[in-house]
mmCIF file of C-alpha atoms and ligand atoms in Angstrom:
data_model
loop_
_atom_site.group_PDB
_atom_site.id
_atom_site.type_symbol
_atom_site.label_atom_id
_atom_site.label_comp_id
_atom_site.label_asym_id
_atom_site.label_seq_id
_atom_site.Cartn_x
_atom_site.Cartn_y
_atom_site.Cartn_z
ATOM 1 C CA UNK A 1 47.446 139.221 62.715
ATOM 2 C CA UNK A 2 45.926 137.134 65.457
ATOM 3 C CA UNK A 3 48.365 137.268 68.500
ATOM 4 C CA UNK A 4 48.810 133.529 69.603
ATOM 5 C CA UNK A 5 49.471 132.422 73.080
ATOM 6 C CA UNK A 6 53.153 132.227 73.893
ATOM 7 C CA UNK A 7 52.960 128.473 74.404
ATOM 8 C CA UNK A 8 51.958 127.919 70.826
ATOM 9 C CA UNK A 9 55.551 128.825 69.751
ATOM 10 C CA UNK A 10 56.630 125.652 71.488
ATOM 11 C CA UNK A 11 54.193 123.233 69.923
ATOM 12 C CA UNK A 12 55.747 120.912 67.311
ATOM 13 C CA UNK A 13 54.019 118.673 64.781
ATOM 14 C CA UNK A 14 54.026 115.336 62.951
ATOM 15 C CA UNK A 15 55.431 115.989 59.538
ATOM 16 C CA UNK A 16 53.864 112.768 58.203
ATOM 17 C CA UNK A 17 50.605 114.678 57.768
ATOM 18 C CA UNK A 18 52.364 117.588 56.025
ATOM 19 C CA UNK A 19 54.217 115.257 53.539
ATOM 20 C CA UNK A 20 50.878 113.349 52.848
ATOM 21 C CA UNK A 21 49.389 116.889 51.956
ATOM 22 C CA UNK A 22 52.211 117.612 49.615
ATOM 23 C CA UNK A 23 51.885 114.146 47.889
ATOM 24 C CA UNK A 24 48.037 114.657 47.611
ATOM 25 C CA UNK A 25 48.618 117.936 45.945
ATOM 26 C CA UNK A 26 50.971 116.169 43.522
ATOM 27 C CA UNK A 27 48.327 113.598 42.936
ATOM 28 C CA UNK A 28 45.740 116.338 42.259
ATOM 29 C CA UNK A 29 47.917 117.439 39.393
ATOM 30 C CA UNK A 30 47.825 113.946 37.813
ATOM 31 C CA UNK A 31 51.143 112.546 39.259
ATOM 32 C CA UNK A 32 51.223 109.064 40.784
ATOM 33 C CA UNK A 33 52.861 108.838 44.254
ATOM 34 C CA UNK A 34 53.925 105.799 46.123
ATOM 35 C CA UNK A 35 52.896 106.437 49.729
ATOM 36 C CA UNK A 36 55.658 105.221 52.050
ATOM 37 C CA UNK A 37 55.228 108.200 54.525
ATOM 38 C CA UNK A 38 52.340 107.553 56.632
ATOM 39 C CA UNK A 39 52.198 105.060 59.510
ATOM 40 C CA UNK A 40 48.961 103.259 58.996
ATOM 41 C CA UNK A 41 48.231 99.721 58.047
ATOM 42 C CA UNK A 42 46.599 99.487 54.455
ATOM 43 C CA UNK A 43 44.457 96.617 55.605
ATOM 44 C CA UNK A 44 40.701 96.958 56.310
ATOM 45 C CA UNK A 45 39.647 96.763 59.861
ATOM 46 C CA UNK A 46 38.651 93.000 60.437
ATOM 47 C CA UNK A 47 35.087 92.164 59.755
ATOM 48 C CA UNK A 48 33.957 90.956 63.140
ATOM 49 C CA UNK A 49 35.109 94.380 64.525
ATOM 50 C CA UNK A 50 33.131 96.345 61.931
ATOM 51 C CA UNK A 51 30.033 94.267 62.610
ATOM 52 C CA UNK A 52 30.301 94.875 66.278
ATOM 53 C CA UNK A 53 30.361 98.723 65.715
ATOM 54 C CA UNK A 54 27.294 98.471 63.417
ATOM 55 C CA UNK A 55 25.464 96.510 66.073
ATOM 56 C CA UNK A 56 26.369 98.958 68.733
ATOM 57 C CA UNK A 57 24.923 101.944 66.713
ATOM 58 C CA UNK A 58 21.784 99.952 66.313
ATOM 59 C CA UNK A 59 21.701 99.257 70.008
ATOM 60 C CA UNK A 60 21.950 103.009 70.851
ATOM 61 C CA UNK A 61 25.602 103.463 71.682
ATOM 62 C CA UNK A 62 25.292 106.770 70.139
ATOM 63 C CA UNK A 63 25.265 109.058 73.322
ATOM 64 C CA UNK A 64 27.837 110.297 75.709
ATOM 65 C CA UNK A 65 29.371 107.846 77.899
ATOM 66 C CA UNK A 66 31.721 108.212 81.043
ATOM 67 C CA UNK A 67 34.822 110.142 80.414
ATOM 68 C CA UNK A 68 37.092 107.409 81.473
ATOM 69 C CA UNK A 69 35.406 105.006 79.073
ATOM 70 C CA UNK A 70 32.563 102.538 78.773
ATOM 71 C CA UNK A 71 32.898 100.251 81.769
ATOM 72 C CA UNK A 72 32.690 97.086 79.825
ATOM 73 C CA UNK A 73 35.717 98.162 77.731
ATOM 74 C CA UNK A 74 37.670 99.228 80.820
ATOM 75 C CA UNK A 75 37.019 95.812 82.342
ATOM 76 C CA UNK A 76 37.990 94.071 79.074
ATOM 77 C CA UNK A 77 41.241 96.075 78.888
ATOM 78 C CA UNK A 78 42.104 95.549 82.529
ATOM 79 C CA UNK A 79 41.674 91.817 81.831
ATOM 80 C CA UNK A 80 43.684 91.854 78.686
ATOM 81 C CA UNK A 81 46.523 93.808 80.176
ATOM 82 C CA UNK A 82 46.550 91.607 83.363
ATOM 83 C CA UNK A 83 46.632 88.569 81.123
ATOM 84 C CA UNK A 84 49.494 89.829 78.776
ATOM 85 C CA UNK A 85 51.646 91.137 81.538
ATOM 86 C CA UNK A 86 50.969 89.105 84.597
ATOM 87 C CA UNK A 87 50.080 92.116 86.657
ATOM 88 C CA UNK A 88 46.832 92.632 88.425
ATOM 89 C CA UNK A 89 45.013 95.585 86.826
ATOM 90 C CA UNK A 90 41.724 96.965 87.864
ATOM 91 C CA UNK A 91 39.192 98.797 85.649
ATOM 92 C CA UNK A 92 39.642 102.057 87.526
ATOM 93 C CA UNK A 93 43.301 102.139 86.272
ATOM 94 C CA UNK A 94 42.142 102.249 82.612
ATOM 95 C CA UNK A 95 41.305 105.443 80.680
ATOM 96 C CA UNK A 96 39.980 105.067 77.101
ATOM 97 C CA UNK A 97 40.836 107.926 74.726
ATOM 98 C CA UNK A 98 40.225 108.769 71.139
ATOM 99 C CA UNK A 99 43.349 107.123 69.839
ATOM 100 C CA UNK A 100 46.408 106.513 72.023
ATOM 101 C CA UNK A 101 47.898 109.952 71.303
ATOM 102 C CA UNK A 102 45.840 111.846 73.870
ATOM 103 C CA UNK A 103 47.442 109.549 76.641
ATOM 104 C CA UNK A 104 50.808 111.164 75.906
ATOM 105 C CA UNK A 105 49.246 114.608 75.780
ATOM 106 C CA UNK A 106 47.211 114.275 79.013
ATOM 107 C CA UNK A 107 49.960 112.345 80.881
ATOM 108 C CA UNK A 108 52.532 115.017 80.219
ATOM 109 C CA UNK A 109 50.036 117.840 80.986
ATOM 110 C CA UNK A 110 49.068 116.177 84.226
ATOM 111 C CA UNK A 111 52.614 115.499 85.463
ATOM 112 C CA UNK A 112 55.174 117.846 84.156
ATOM 113 C CA UNK A 113 55.834 121.140 85.695
ATOM 114 C CA UNK A 114 57.942 123.920 83.829
ATOM 115 C CA UNK A 115 61.586 122.940 84.273
ATOM 116 C CA UNK A 116 60.898 119.385 84.921
ATOM 117 C CA UNK A 117 63.036 117.006 82.808
ATOM 118 C CA UNK A 118 61.593 114.303 80.550
ATOM 119 C CA UNK A 119 63.829 111.813 78.953
ATOM 120 C CA UNK A 120 62.542 110.622 75.515
ATOM 121 C CA UNK A 121 63.898 108.634 72.533
ATOM 122 C CA UNK A 122 65.388 110.525 69.644
ATOM 123 C CA UNK A 123 64.939 109.625 66.940
ATOM 124 C CA UNK A 124 61.398 109.036 68.180
ATOM 125 C CA UNK A 125 57.717 109.734 67.815
ATOM 126 C CA UNK A 126 57.814 113.553 67.418
ATOM 127 C CA UNK A 127 54.789 114.306 69.626
ATOM 128 C CA UNK A 128 56.858 113.374 72.672
ATOM 129 C CA UNK A 129 59.264 116.299 72.303
ATOM 130 C CA UNK A 130 56.463 118.660 71.030
ATOM 131 C CA UNK A 131 54.214 118.212 74.209
ATOM 132 C CA UNK A 132 57.069 118.165 76.717
ATOM 133 C CA UNK A 133 58.201 121.632 75.289
ATOM 134 C CA UNK A 134 54.576 122.786 75.059
ATOM 135 C CA UNK A 135 54.090 122.292 78.789
ATOM 136 C CA UNK A 136 57.435 124.106 79.511
ATOM 137 C CA UNK A 137 59.256 120.849 80.480
ATOM 138 C CA UNK A 138 62.846 120.234 79.478
ATOM 139 C CA UNK A 139 63.023 117.530 76.708
ATOM 140 C CA UNK A 140 66.160 115.517 77.336
ATOM 141 C CA UNK A 141 66.882 113.170 74.377
ATOM 142 C CA UNK A 142 68.284 109.657 74.829
ATOM 143 C CA UNK A 143 69.936 108.995 71.400
ATOM 144 C CA UNK A 144 69.131 105.767 69.648
ATOM 145 C CA UNK A 145 72.099 104.820 67.539
ATOM 146 C CA UNK A 146 72.318 102.630 64.402
ATOM 147 C CA UNK A 147 75.339 100.888 65.773
ATOM 148 C CA UNK A 148 73.419 99.897 68.689
ATOM 149 C CA UNK A 149 70.750 98.407 66.610
ATOM 150 C CA UNK A 150 68.611 101.563 67.533
ATOM 151 C CA UNK A 151 68.328 100.274 71.157
ATOM 152 C CA UNK A 152 68.762 102.512 74.171
ATOM 153 C CA UNK A 153 72.278 102.547 75.613
ATOM 154 C CA UNK A 154 71.777 101.865 79.182
ATOM 155 C CA UNK A 155 74.793 103.738 80.494
ATOM 156 C CA UNK A 156 73.876 106.739 78.453
ATOM 157 C CA UNK A 157 70.476 106.619 80.005
ATOM 158 C CA UNK A 158 71.930 106.365 83.506
ATOM 159 C CA UNK A 159 73.926 109.593 82.882
ATOM 160 C CA UNK A 160 70.832 111.579 81.839
ATOM 161 C CA UNK A 161 68.860 110.909 84.979
ATOM 162 C CA UNK A 162 69.084 113.891 87.408
ATOM 163 C CA UNK A 163 67.116 114.953 90.422
ATOM 164 C CA UNK A 164 64.933 116.930 87.981
ATOM 165 C CA UNK A 165 63.950 113.990 85.959
ATOM 166 C CA UNK A 166 60.225 113.333 86.334
ATOM 167 C CA UNK A 167 59.345 111.096 83.421
ATOM 168 C CA UNK A 168 61.117 108.654 81.108
ATOM 169 C CA UNK A 169 59.436 107.794 77.706
ATOM 170 C CA UNK A 170 60.137 104.451 76.057
ATOM 171 C CA UNK A 171 58.699 103.094 72.953
ATOM 172 C CA UNK A 172 59.232 99.451 71.777
ATOM 173 C CA UNK A 173 59.028 98.431 69.062
ATOM 174 C CA UNK A 174 59.948 101.882 68.060
ATOM 175 C CA UNK A 175 58.743 104.371 65.537
ATOM 176 C CA UNK A 176 60.721 105.440 63.377
ATOM 177 C CA UNK A 177 63.484 102.865 63.760
ATOM 178 C CA UNK A 178 61.784 99.566 64.303
ATOM 179 C CA UNK A 179 64.171 99.001 67.277
ATOM 180 C CA UNK A 180 63.010 96.798 70.097
ATOM 181 C CA UNK A 181 64.016 96.853 73.717
ATOM 182 C CA UNK A 182 65.378 93.589 75.051
ATOM 183 C CA UNK A 183 64.100 92.115 78.328
ATOM 184 C CA UNK A 184 67.525 92.545 79.783
ATOM 185 C CA UNK A 185 67.617 96.321 78.959
ATOM 186 C CA UNK A 186 64.082 96.691 80.312
ATOM 187 C CA UNK A 187 65.037 95.105 83.550
ATOM 188 C CA UNK A 188 68.109 97.354 83.820
ATOM 189 C CA UNK A 189 65.915 100.528 83.156
ATOM 190 C CA UNK A 190 63.387 99.378 85.850
ATOM 191 C CA UNK A 191 66.396 98.918 88.365
ATOM 192 C CA UNK A 192 67.382 102.478 87.567
ATOM 193 C CA UNK A 193 64.113 104.172 88.200
ATOM 194 C CA UNK A 194 62.273 101.930 90.593
ATOM 195 C CA UNK A 195 61.170 103.699 93.749
ATOM 196 C CA UNK A 196 62.284 107.134 92.417
ATOM 197 C CA UNK A 197 60.007 110.053 91.753
ATOM 198 C CA UNK A 198 60.026 109.145 87.946
ATOM 199 C CA UNK A 199 57.090 108.030 86.019
ATOM 200 C CA UNK A 200 57.724 105.712 82.988
ATOM 201 C CA UNK A 201 55.500 106.277 80.031
ATOM 202 C CA UNK A 202 55.837 103.092 77.959
ATOM 203 C CA UNK A 203 54.437 103.458 74.463
ATOM 204 C CA UNK A 204 53.449 99.943 73.604
ATOM 205 C CA UNK A 205 51.361 100.788 70.437
ATOM 206 C CA UNK A 206 53.381 98.415 68.251
ATOM 207 C CA UNK A 207 53.570 95.482 70.692
ATOM 208 C CA UNK A 208 51.748 92.943 68.534
ATOM 209 C CA UNK A 209 53.857 93.896 65.516
ATOM 210 C CA UNK A 210 57.017 91.953 66.173
ATOM 211 C CA UNK A 211 58.994 89.637 64.103
ATOM 212 C CA UNK A 212 61.707 88.043 66.196
ATOM 213 C CA UNK A 213 61.118 86.813 69.798
ATOM 214 C CA UNK A 214 58.539 88.246 72.149
ATOM 215 C CA UNK A 215 57.641 91.668 73.145
ATOM 216 C CA UNK A 216 58.362 92.686 76.768
ATOM 217 C CA UNK A 217 56.977 95.579 78.595
ATOM 218 C CA UNK A 218 58.480 97.556 81.545
ATOM 219 C CA UNK A 219 54.935 97.275 83.038
ATOM 220 C CA UNK A 220 55.574 93.648 84.056
ATOM 221 C CA UNK A 221 58.950 94.368 85.764
ATOM 222 C CA UNK A 222 58.496 93.916 89.493
ATOM 223 C CA UNK A 223 56.889 96.888 91.248
ATOM 224 C CA UNK A 224 56.870 98.937 88.134
ATOM 225 C CA UNK A 225 53.070 99.111 87.499
ATOM 226 C CA UNK A 226 52.809 101.670 90.333
ATOM 227 C CA UNK A 227 54.975 104.120 88.442
ATOM 228 C CA UNK A 228 54.215 103.272 84.883
ATOM 229 C CA UNK A 229 51.775 104.457 82.389
ATOM 230 C CA UNK A 230 51.179 101.891 79.710
ATOM 231 C CA UNK A 231 49.969 103.414 76.440
ATOM 232 C CA UNK A 232 48.362 101.226 73.780
ATOM 233 C CA UNK A 233 45.622 101.181 71.312
ATOM 234 C CA UNK A 234 43.858 99.751 68.232
ATOM 235 C CA UNK A 235 45.212 101.813 65.491
ATOM 236 C CA UNK A 236 48.112 99.659 64.520
ATOM 237 C CA UNK A 237 47.345 96.053 65.689
ATOM 238 C CA UNK A 238 43.756 96.091 64.273
ATOM 239 C CA UNK A 239 44.086 98.464 61.369
ATOM 240 C CA UNK A 240 41.783 100.953 63.123
ATOM 241 C CA UNK A 241 43.653 104.405 62.589
ATOM 242 C CA UNK A 242 40.504 106.225 61.677
ATOM 243 C CA UNK A 243 38.343 104.845 64.567
ATOM 244 C CA UNK A 244 40.343 106.873 67.160
ATOM 245 C CA UNK A 245 40.488 104.274 69.905
ATOM 246 C CA UNK A 246 43.375 103.958 72.456
ATOM 247 C CA UNK A 247 43.965 103.628 76.165
ATOM 248 C CA UNK A 248 46.246 104.195 79.006
ATOM 249 C CA UNK A 249 46.839 101.979 82.157
ATOM 250 C CA UNK A 250 48.155 103.719 85.204
ATOM 251 C CA UNK A 251 47.723 104.132 88.879
ATOM 252 C CA UNK A 252 44.052 104.742 89.803
ATOM 253 C CA UNK A 253 44.591 108.218 91.179
ATOM 254 C CA UNK A 254 46.438 109.293 87.940
ATOM 255 C CA UNK A 255 43.697 107.745 85.921
ATOM 256 C CA UNK A 256 41.155 109.983 87.662
ATOM 257 C CA UNK A 257 43.180 113.062 86.750
ATOM 258 C CA UNK A 258 43.497 111.892 83.057
ATOM 259 C CA UNK A 259 39.720 111.285 83.028
ATOM 260 C CA UNK A 260 39.254 114.839 84.242
ATOM 261 C CA UNK A 261 41.408 116.246 81.465
ATOM 262 C CA UNK A 262 39.213 114.324 79.040
ATOM 263 C CA UNK A 263 36.073 115.742 80.609
ATOM 264 C CA UNK A 264 37.657 119.189 79.836
ATOM 265 C CA UNK A 265 38.493 118.322 76.242
ATOM 266 C CA UNK A 266 36.901 115.438 74.381
ATOM 267 C CA UNK A 267 34.199 114.703 77.047
ATOM 268 C CA UNK A 268 34.462 110.932 76.116
ATOM 269 C CA UNK A 269 35.512 108.525 73.531
ATOM 270 C CA UNK A 270 32.913 107.652 70.827
ATOM 271 C CA UNK A 271 30.572 105.219 72.348
ATOM 272 C CA UNK A 272 30.026 102.690 69.589
ATOM 273 C CA UNK A 273 33.771 102.585 68.632
ATOM 274 C CA UNK A 274 34.442 101.533 72.264
ATOM 275 C CA UNK A 275 31.989 98.699 71.868
ATOM 276 C CA UNK A 276 33.780 97.504 68.737
ATOM 277 C CA UNK A 277 36.929 97.663 70.836
ATOM 278 C CA UNK A 278 35.591 94.947 73.305
ATOM 279 C CA UNK A 279 35.130 92.678 70.145
ATOM 280 C CA UNK A 280 38.562 93.497 68.952
ATOM 281 C CA UNK A 281 40.240 92.207 72.121
ATOM 282 C CA UNK A 282 37.892 89.354 72.905
ATOM 283 C CA UNK A 283 37.102 88.138 69.346
ATOM 284 C CA UNK A 284 39.381 85.995 67.086
ATOM 285 C CA UNK A 285 42.852 87.331 66.750
ATOM 286 C CA UNK A 286 43.820 85.552 63.377
ATOM 287 C CA UNK A 287 43.442 88.777 61.422
ATOM 288 C CA UNK A 288 46.285 90.333 63.538
ATOM 289 C CA UNK A 289 48.551 87.295 63.017
ATOM 290 C CA UNK A 290 47.895 87.498 59.257
ATOM 291 C CA UNK A 291 48.872 91.209 59.058
ATOM 292 C CA UNK A 292 52.009 90.607 61.045
ATOM 293 C CA UNK A 293 52.975 87.756 58.647
ATOM 294 C CA UNK A 294 52.398 89.943 55.691
ATOM 295 C CA UNK A 295 54.356 92.919 57.358
ATOM 296 C CA UNK A 296 57.284 90.599 57.765
ATOM 297 C CA UNK A 297 57.267 89.571 53.976
ATOM 298 C CA UNK A 298 57.124 93.282 53.126
ATOM 299 C CA UNK A 299 59.935 94.203 55.526
ATOM 300 C CA UNK A 300 62.150 91.600 53.874
ATOM 301 C CA UNK A 301 61.438 93.035 50.437
ATOM 302 C CA UNK A 302 62.096 96.711 51.390
ATOM 303 C CA UNK A 303 65.173 95.941 53.445
ATOM 304 C CA UNK A 304 66.744 93.864 50.667
ATOM 305 C CA UNK A 305 65.687 96.354 47.973
ATOM 306 C CA UNK A 306 67.090 99.439 49.890
ATOM 307 C CA UNK A 307 70.408 97.616 50.633
ATOM 308 C CA UNK A 308 70.745 96.965 46.821
ATOM 309 C CA UNK A 309 70.645 100.712 46.128
ATOM 310 C CA UNK A 310 73.969 102.548 46.011
ATOM 311 C CA UNK A 311 74.248 104.935 48.771
ATOM 312 C CA UNK A 312 71.768 103.453 51.106
ATOM 313 C CA UNK A 313 72.254 100.938 53.973
ATOM 314 C CA UNK A 314 69.419 99.583 55.951
ATOM 315 C CA UNK A 315 69.139 97.474 59.170
ATOM 316 C CA UNK A 316 66.546 94.853 59.414
ATOM 317 C CA UNK A 317 64.034 96.115 62.061
ATOM 318 C CA UNK A 318 62.607 93.662 64.574
ATOM 319 C CA UNK A 319 59.218 95.435 64.996
ATOM 320 C CA UNK A 320 56.725 97.941 63.873
ATOM 321 C CA UNK A 321 56.444 98.579 60.070
ATOM 322 C CA UNK A 322 59.028 101.189 59.385
ATOM 323 C CA UNK A 323 62.577 101.100 58.008
ATOM 324 C CA UNK A 324 65.133 103.683 58.873
ATOM 325 C CA UNK A 325 67.945 103.549 56.380
ATOM 326 C CA UNK A 326 71.063 105.477 56.490
ATOM 327 C CA UNK A 327 71.306 107.799 53.410
ATOM 328 C CA UNK A 328 74.401 109.671 54.352
ATOM 329 C CA UNK A 329 76.352 108.253 51.338
ATOM 330 C CA UNK A 330 73.824 109.805 48.849
ATOM 331 C CA UNK A 331 75.527 113.167 49.147
ATOM 332 C CA UNK A 332 72.213 114.855 49.932
ATOM 333 C CA UNK A 333 70.899 115.756 53.445
ATOM 334 C CA UNK A 334 67.899 113.838 54.442
ATOM 335 C CA UNK A 335 65.427 116.778 53.932
ATOM 336 C CA UNK A 336 66.768 117.336 50.431
ATOM 337 C CA UNK A 337 66.658 113.690 49.577
ATOM 338 C CA UNK A 338 63.025 113.147 50.773
ATOM 339 C CA UNK A 339 61.984 116.310 48.789
ATOM 340 C CA UNK A 340 63.620 115.112 45.550
ATOM 341 C CA UNK A 341 62.245 111.632 45.978
ATOM 342 C CA UNK A 342 58.738 113.068 46.287
ATOM 343 C CA UNK A 343 59.081 115.776 43.419
ATOM 344 C CA UNK A 344 61.239 113.857 41.039
ATOM 345 C CA UNK A 345 60.579 110.108 41.887
ATOM 346 C CA UNK A 346 57.011 110.245 43.100
ATOM 347 C CA UNK A 347 57.851 108.554 46.317
ATOM 348 C CA UNK A 348 56.669 109.843 49.638
ATOM 349 C CA UNK A 349 59.043 109.331 52.606
ATOM 350 C CA UNK A 350 59.850 111.252 55.694
ATOM 351 C CA UNK A 351 63.331 112.789 56.529
ATOM 352 C CA UNK A 352 64.843 111.312 59.730
ATOM 353 C CA UNK A 353 64.847 114.692 61.183
ATOM 354 C CA UNK A 354 61.033 114.549 61.361
ATOM 355 C CA UNK A 355 61.776 112.347 64.354
ATOM 356 C CA UNK A 356 64.253 114.772 66.001
ATOM 357 C CA UNK A 357 67.710 115.993 65.409
ATOM 358 C CA UNK A 358 69.349 112.678 66.004
ATOM 359 C CA UNK A 359 67.505 111.317 62.946
ATOM 360 C CA UNK A 360 69.737 113.331 60.642
ATOM 361 C CA UNK A 361 71.235 111.307 57.968
ATOM 362 C CA UNK A 362 68.273 108.906 57.666
ATOM 363 C CA UNK A 363 64.875 108.554 55.875
ATOM 364 C CA UNK A 364 61.690 106.623 57.301
ATOM 365 C CA UNK A 365 59.761 104.575 54.976
ATOM 366 C CA UNK A 366 56.658 102.909 56.156
ATOM 367 C CA UNK A 367 56.104 99.590 54.620
ATOM 368 C CA UNK A 368 52.394 99.492 55.473
ATOM 369 C CA UNK A 369 51.871 99.128 51.671
ATOM 370 C CA UNK A 370 51.512 96.352 49.175
ATOM 371 C CA UNK A 371 54.586 94.577 47.883
ATOM 372 C CA UNK A 372 53.749 95.697 44.434
ATOM 373 C CA UNK A 373 53.847 99.265 45.654
ATOM 374 C CA UNK A 374 57.057 98.722 47.630
ATOM 375 C CA UNK A 375 58.757 97.280 44.644
ATOM 376 C CA UNK A 376 57.567 100.183 42.491
ATOM 377 C CA UNK A 377 58.740 102.578 45.158
ATOM 378 C CA UNK A 378 62.201 100.880 45.339
ATOM 379 C CA UNK A 379 62.540 101.213 41.480
ATOM 380 C CA UNK A 380 61.610 104.852 41.607
ATOM 381 C CA UNK A 381 64.190 105.520 44.443
ATOM 382 C CA UNK A 382 66.982 103.773 42.554
ATOM 383 C CA UNK A 383 66.175 105.737 39.432
ATOM 384 C CA UNK A 384 65.980 109.005 41.383
ATOM 385 C CA UNK A 385 69.409 108.464 43.031
ATOM 386 C CA UNK A 386 71.003 107.351 39.724
ATOM 387 C CA UNK A 387 69.914 110.696 38.212
ATOM 388 C CA UNK A 388 71.197 112.895 40.992
HETATM 389 N N1 PLP B 401 52.719 106.119 69.435
HETATM 390 C C1 PLP B 401 53.477 105.854 68.352
HETATM 391 C C2 PLP B 401 54.851 105.455 68.556
HETATM 392 C C3 PLP B 401 53.007 106.169 67.093
HETATM 393 O O1 PLP B 401 53.737 105.858 66.095
HETATM 394 C C4 PLP B 401 51.571 106.346 67.050
HETATM 395 C C5 PLP B 401 50.914 106.624 65.757
HETATM 396 O O2 PLP B 401 51.590 106.855 64.728
HETATM 397 C C6 PLP B 401 50.916 106.642 68.185
HETATM 398 C C7 PLP B 401 51.421 106.462 69.375
HETATM 399 C C8 PLP B 401 49.464 107.026 68.000
HETATM 400 O O3 PLP B 401 48.560 106.251 67.746
HETATM 401 P P1 PLP B 401 46.900 106.509 67.706
HETATM 402 O O4 PLP B 401 46.486 106.415 66.336
HETATM 403 O O5 PLP B 401 46.358 105.382 68.430
HETATM 404 O O6 PLP B 401 46.678 107.889 68.297
#
């Protein structure tokens, strides 16, 4: 047997990909599966963006580029972020990566020493906890509770901050709960950490997918840009998951270190994808608006449908494209339930524990699927639960 490095025992994973593989195996045997597990828009990438990529290939953007990203894209992102958040951002604060995920990995690798504490949302995107533990940091969960509309409790957060706290991760709108941090709470969080030796990693990947009110970012709170890493990308807003394009905005000296990590790993992000990323930000935004309108319609269908099923209760999320219903009244734990829904009902969903121990008692459904499929999924869930 190959002896793996000790650190590999601390690396977690993202279960969505495992459930997807199980679902595909069932499909290979002739079963139909309604896919409500994977977090990716089912829309095509808008046409103007696809066209820009083809043009970039023909123009020769097929070579290595600078590790931190194509200068024109870094400039476009700097302008976009300055405009959105009212904070002056320079291109040397921007690092472009293959998807936004490497920003998490690189930031934690660059900043967290063994024993340092990192506060992260739980239930939350599983990669946070995984990478914190991988580097030997101490993962400190801030529990997001249903009774709090899955928003962080500010007093609880205050109690978790210690002299060892080096990083606070926030994610709004949140995966898996769809929870959104209010401006009031963001200001309170900023007041709590401002001027301390704590970096805030704000995962704003769902910032365009919001149904009520506006999205706020801690990045725009007074003086916070100098201790914040803003993570964002193209996967969700522009239906570009497979293109692998994301970015981080951070203080320039940290950006240099992150670019160095990129030199040591990916070398750079795909050059023609980056050129398409310029068009995505500068071109018409109506495709984004249309997608969000459609997501809102689907959200309403799935929330109403789930609440009509005995044993399930579901809050109406304010952002992202996930619901996180409480399934404790079904009599099964969430892992058993997800398994039976897949094997017996042909519906792929994720158990809440895929998002950390505090996701126990919940399932996550992604509604990035057609209304027809969502309705078929709901009928299958009802039928499976009735026959338990
Ligand atoms: N952050 C959150 C909260 C996510 O849910 C995801 C993807 O599921 C990402 C980041 C990563 O996105 P990307 O495809 O840009 O790597």
